[in-house]
Amino acid sequence: MVENSTLKKNNVSAYLEYSSIPEYMPELEDDIQEFPFVKGMLTRRHLNIWISDGNTLGKLHFDPFDNFLCMISGKKQLMIFEPHDNTQLYEGHIPEAILGYQAETGKFRRKKLLDSTAMVMSPVDILNPDFNRFPGFAKTYPMNCTISEGEVLFMPADRKSVV
């Protein structure tokens, strides 16, 4: 196990994302109970886990599904943007691809580019935005939010955010 101080000193972070609990960690699924205030009202489509060392910054994006962001340990800061005008965020669609693995070279390669979109993200660097390149971003007014251990934040679908 690499110590967190070593990661910070070397400007490296560790992040496990989009990992299906039922598929990869089924022993955790019984520990996750439905919230009483929404019992019977929602249909679960995904049950994913994200784990980080606290030194990560995601890209400005949105998720196509409603989410409950549950903080198990530590704190997480978010920037949440108004959903009604995304032109100031300069979002781009990242197409999905099917990858192939070449055992002889030990490399992955793109076999086919699909018509569907894997992610929708913004090229704007949140920590150091280039207002010459992205002048509309200067007109955004994100809400800053911090959630702590034991807290839950509801994130509606299509709400742009940086986590």
Short mmCIF file of C-alpha atoms in Angstrom, two decimals:
data_model
loop_
_atom_site.label_atom_id
_atom_site.label_comp_id
_atom_site.label_asym_id
_atom_site.label_seq_id
_atom_site.Cartn_x
_atom_site.Cartn_y
_atom_site.Cartn_z
CA MET A 1 0.00 0.00 0.00
CA VAL A 2 1.38 3.39 -0.97
CA GLU A 3 1.18 6.02 1.75
CA ASN A 4 -0.91 9.08 0.98
CA SER A 5 2.03 11.39 1.76
CA THR A 6 4.10 9.62 -0.93
CA LEU A 7 1.32 10.12 -3.47
CA LYS A 8 1.06 13.85 -2.66
CA LYS A 9 4.86 14.32 -2.80
CA ASN A 10 5.00 12.67 -6.24
CA ASN A 11 1.88 14.49 -7.50
CA VAL A 12 0.09 11.17 -8.03
CA SER A 13 -3.44 10.19 -7.08
CA ALA A 14 -5.36 6.93 -6.89
CA TYR A 15 -8.97 6.70 -8.08
CA LEU A 16 -11.28 3.75 -8.63
CA GLU A 17 -14.33 4.86 -10.60
CA TYR A 18 -17.50 3.43 -12.14
CA SER A 19 -17.04 0.08 -10.40
CA SER A 20 -20.19 -2.03 -10.12
CA ILE A 21 -20.71 -3.21 -6.55
CA PRO A 22 -22.89 -6.19 -7.57
CA GLU A 23 -20.33 -7.29 -10.16
CA TYR A 24 -17.01 -6.63 -8.38
CA MET A 25 -17.86 -6.37 -4.66
CA PRO A 26 -21.08 -8.36 -4.13
CA GLU A 27 -20.33 -8.81 -0.43
CA LEU A 28 -20.96 -5.06 0.05
CA GLU A 29 -24.42 -5.07 -1.54
CA ASP A 30 -26.21 -6.34 1.58
CA ASP A 31 -24.76 -3.42 3.57
CA ILE A 32 -26.46 -0.87 1.32
CA GLN A 33 -30.05 -0.22 2.36
CA GLU A 34 -32.65 1.77 0.44
CA PHE A 35 -33.33 5.18 1.98
CA PRO A 36 -36.66 5.08 3.86
CA PHE A 37 -37.84 8.40 2.38
CA VAL A 38 -37.69 7.01 -1.19
CA LYS A 39 -38.58 3.38 -0.49
CA GLY A 40 -40.60 1.98 -3.38
CA MET A 41 -40.34 5.20 -5.39
CA LEU A 42 -37.11 4.57 -7.30
CA THR A 43 -35.82 1.85 -9.57
CA ARG A 44 -32.15 1.10 -9.10
CA ARG A 45 -30.36 0.87 -12.42
CA HIS A 46 -26.80 1.01 -11.15
CA LEU A 47 -24.99 0.55 -7.86
CA ASN A 48 -21.47 1.86 -8.33
CA ILE A 49 -18.62 2.81 -6.06
CA TRP A 50 -15.91 5.42 -6.46
CA ILE A 51 -12.92 5.34 -4.13
CA SER A 52 -10.14 7.91 -4.04
CA ASP A 53 -7.23 8.90 -1.88
CA GLY A 54 -8.61 12.44 -1.67
CA ASN A 55 -6.17 13.90 -4.22
CA THR A 56 -8.42 13.68 -7.27
CA LEU A 57 -10.29 16.25 -9.32
CA GLY A 58 -12.82 15.02 -11.85
CA LYS A 59 -13.71 16.71 -15.09
CA LEU A 60 -16.79 18.88 -15.52
CA HIS A 61 -19.45 16.37 -16.58
CA PHE A 62 -23.01 15.20 -16.08
CA ASP A 63 -24.52 11.81 -15.41
CA PRO A 64 -27.58 10.58 -17.34
CA PHE A 65 -29.16 9.15 -14.17
CA ASP A 66 -30.23 10.59 -10.82
CA ASN A 67 -27.59 9.86 -8.18
CA PHE A 68 -27.24 9.73 -4.45
CA LEU A 69 -23.68 10.69 -3.57
CA CYS A 70 -23.02 9.00 -0.22
CA MET A 71 -19.87 10.01 1.62
CA ILE A 72 -18.49 7.06 3.59
CA SER A 73 -15.29 8.67 4.82
CA GLY A 74 -13.59 12.04 4.55
CA LYS A 75 -14.94 15.07 2.72
CA LYS A 76 -15.71 15.85 -0.90
CA GLN A 77 -16.02 19.25 -2.56
CA LEU A 78 -18.27 19.73 -5.54
CA MET A 79 -19.01 22.52 -7.98
CA ILE A 80 -22.54 22.24 -9.33
CA PHE A 81 -23.71 24.26 -12.33
CA GLU A 82 -27.15 25.45 -13.39
CA PRO A 83 -28.73 22.92 -15.75
CA HIS A 84 -30.55 25.33 -18.07
CA ASP A 85 -27.60 26.73 -20.07
CA ASN A 86 -24.72 24.45 -20.92
CA THR A 87 -23.32 26.52 -23.81
CA GLN A 88 -21.04 28.33 -21.32
CA LEU A 89 -19.56 24.97 -20.29
CA TYR A 90 -18.37 24.01 -23.80
CA GLU A 91 -19.31 20.39 -23.28
CA GLY A 92 -18.14 17.75 -25.70
CA HIS A 93 -19.28 14.21 -26.31
CA ILE A 94 -16.73 11.43 -26.01
CA PRO A 95 -17.74 8.53 -28.27
CA GLU A 96 -17.67 4.96 -27.02
CA ALA A 97 -15.28 2.51 -28.62
CA ILE A 98 -14.73 -1.22 -28.66
CA LEU A 99 -11.17 -2.06 -27.75
CA GLY A 100 -9.13 -5.04 -28.82
CA TYR A 101 -6.06 -6.46 -27.10
CA GLN A 102 -3.05 -7.66 -29.05
CA ALA A 103 -1.31 -10.28 -26.92
CA GLU A 104 1.82 -10.27 -29.08
CA THR A 105 2.41 -6.54 -28.52
CA GLY A 106 0.72 -6.25 -25.12
CA LYS A 107 -1.24 -3.22 -26.34
CA PHE A 108 -4.88 -2.21 -26.58
CA ARG A 109 -6.20 -0.67 -29.77
CA ARG A 110 -9.51 0.76 -30.88
CA LYS A 111 -11.33 -1.78 -33.03
CA LYS A 112 -14.50 0.18 -33.67
CA LEU A 113 -15.92 3.60 -32.80
CA LEU A 114 -19.60 3.43 -31.83
CA ASP A 115 -22.35 5.96 -32.46
CA SER A 116 -23.19 6.20 -28.75
CA THR A 117 -21.63 8.60 -26.27
CA ALA A 118 -19.62 7.28 -23.34
CA MET A 119 -19.20 10.56 -21.49
CA VAL A 120 -20.10 14.20 -21.86
CA MET A 121 -17.38 16.42 -20.43
CA SER A 122 -16.12 19.97 -20.66
CA PRO A 123 -12.58 20.85 -21.74
CA VAL A 124 -12.48 23.79 -19.30
CA ASP A 125 -9.80 23.49 -16.63
CA ILE A 126 -11.81 24.31 -13.51
CA LEU A 127 -8.77 25.27 -11.42
CA ASN A 128 -7.25 27.50 -14.10
CA PRO A 129 -9.87 28.39 -16.74
CA ASP A 130 -8.63 29.94 -19.99
CA PHE A 131 -11.16 32.76 -20.44
CA ASN A 132 -9.65 33.70 -23.81
CA ARG A 133 -10.43 30.24 -25.13
CA PHE A 134 -13.66 29.79 -23.14
CA PRO A 135 -15.06 33.33 -22.57
CA GLY A 136 -18.57 32.10 -21.76
CA PHE A 137 -17.30 30.17 -18.75
CA ALA A 138 -16.65 33.48 -16.98
CA LYS A 139 -20.43 33.97 -16.86
CA THR A 140 -21.10 30.78 -14.91
CA TYR A 141 -21.99 30.84 -11.24
CA PRO A 142 -21.46 27.38 -9.80
CA MET A 143 -22.71 26.39 -6.39
CA ASN A 144 -19.90 25.12 -4.17
CA CYS A 145 -20.81 22.28 -1.87
CA THR A 146 -18.90 20.14 0.61
CA ILE A 147 -20.24 16.86 1.88
CA SER A 148 -18.74 15.04 4.84
CA GLU A 149 -18.67 11.53 6.20
CA GLY A 150 -22.19 10.17 6.69
CA GLU A 151 -23.87 12.78 4.48
CA VAL A 152 -25.81 12.16 1.26
CA LEU A 153 -26.28 14.54 -1.67
CA PHE A 154 -28.97 13.99 -4.29
CA MET A 155 -27.70 14.83 -7.77
CA PRO A 156 -30.45 15.05 -10.42
CA ALA A 157 -29.71 13.65 -13.86
CA ASP A 158 -28.07 16.04 -16.30
CA ARG A 159 -26.83 18.40 -13.56
CA LYS A 160 -23.32 19.49 -14.55
CA SER A 161 -20.76 19.08 -11.79
CA VAL A 162 -17.13 18.68 -10.86
CA VAL A 163 -16.34 16.30 -8.04
#
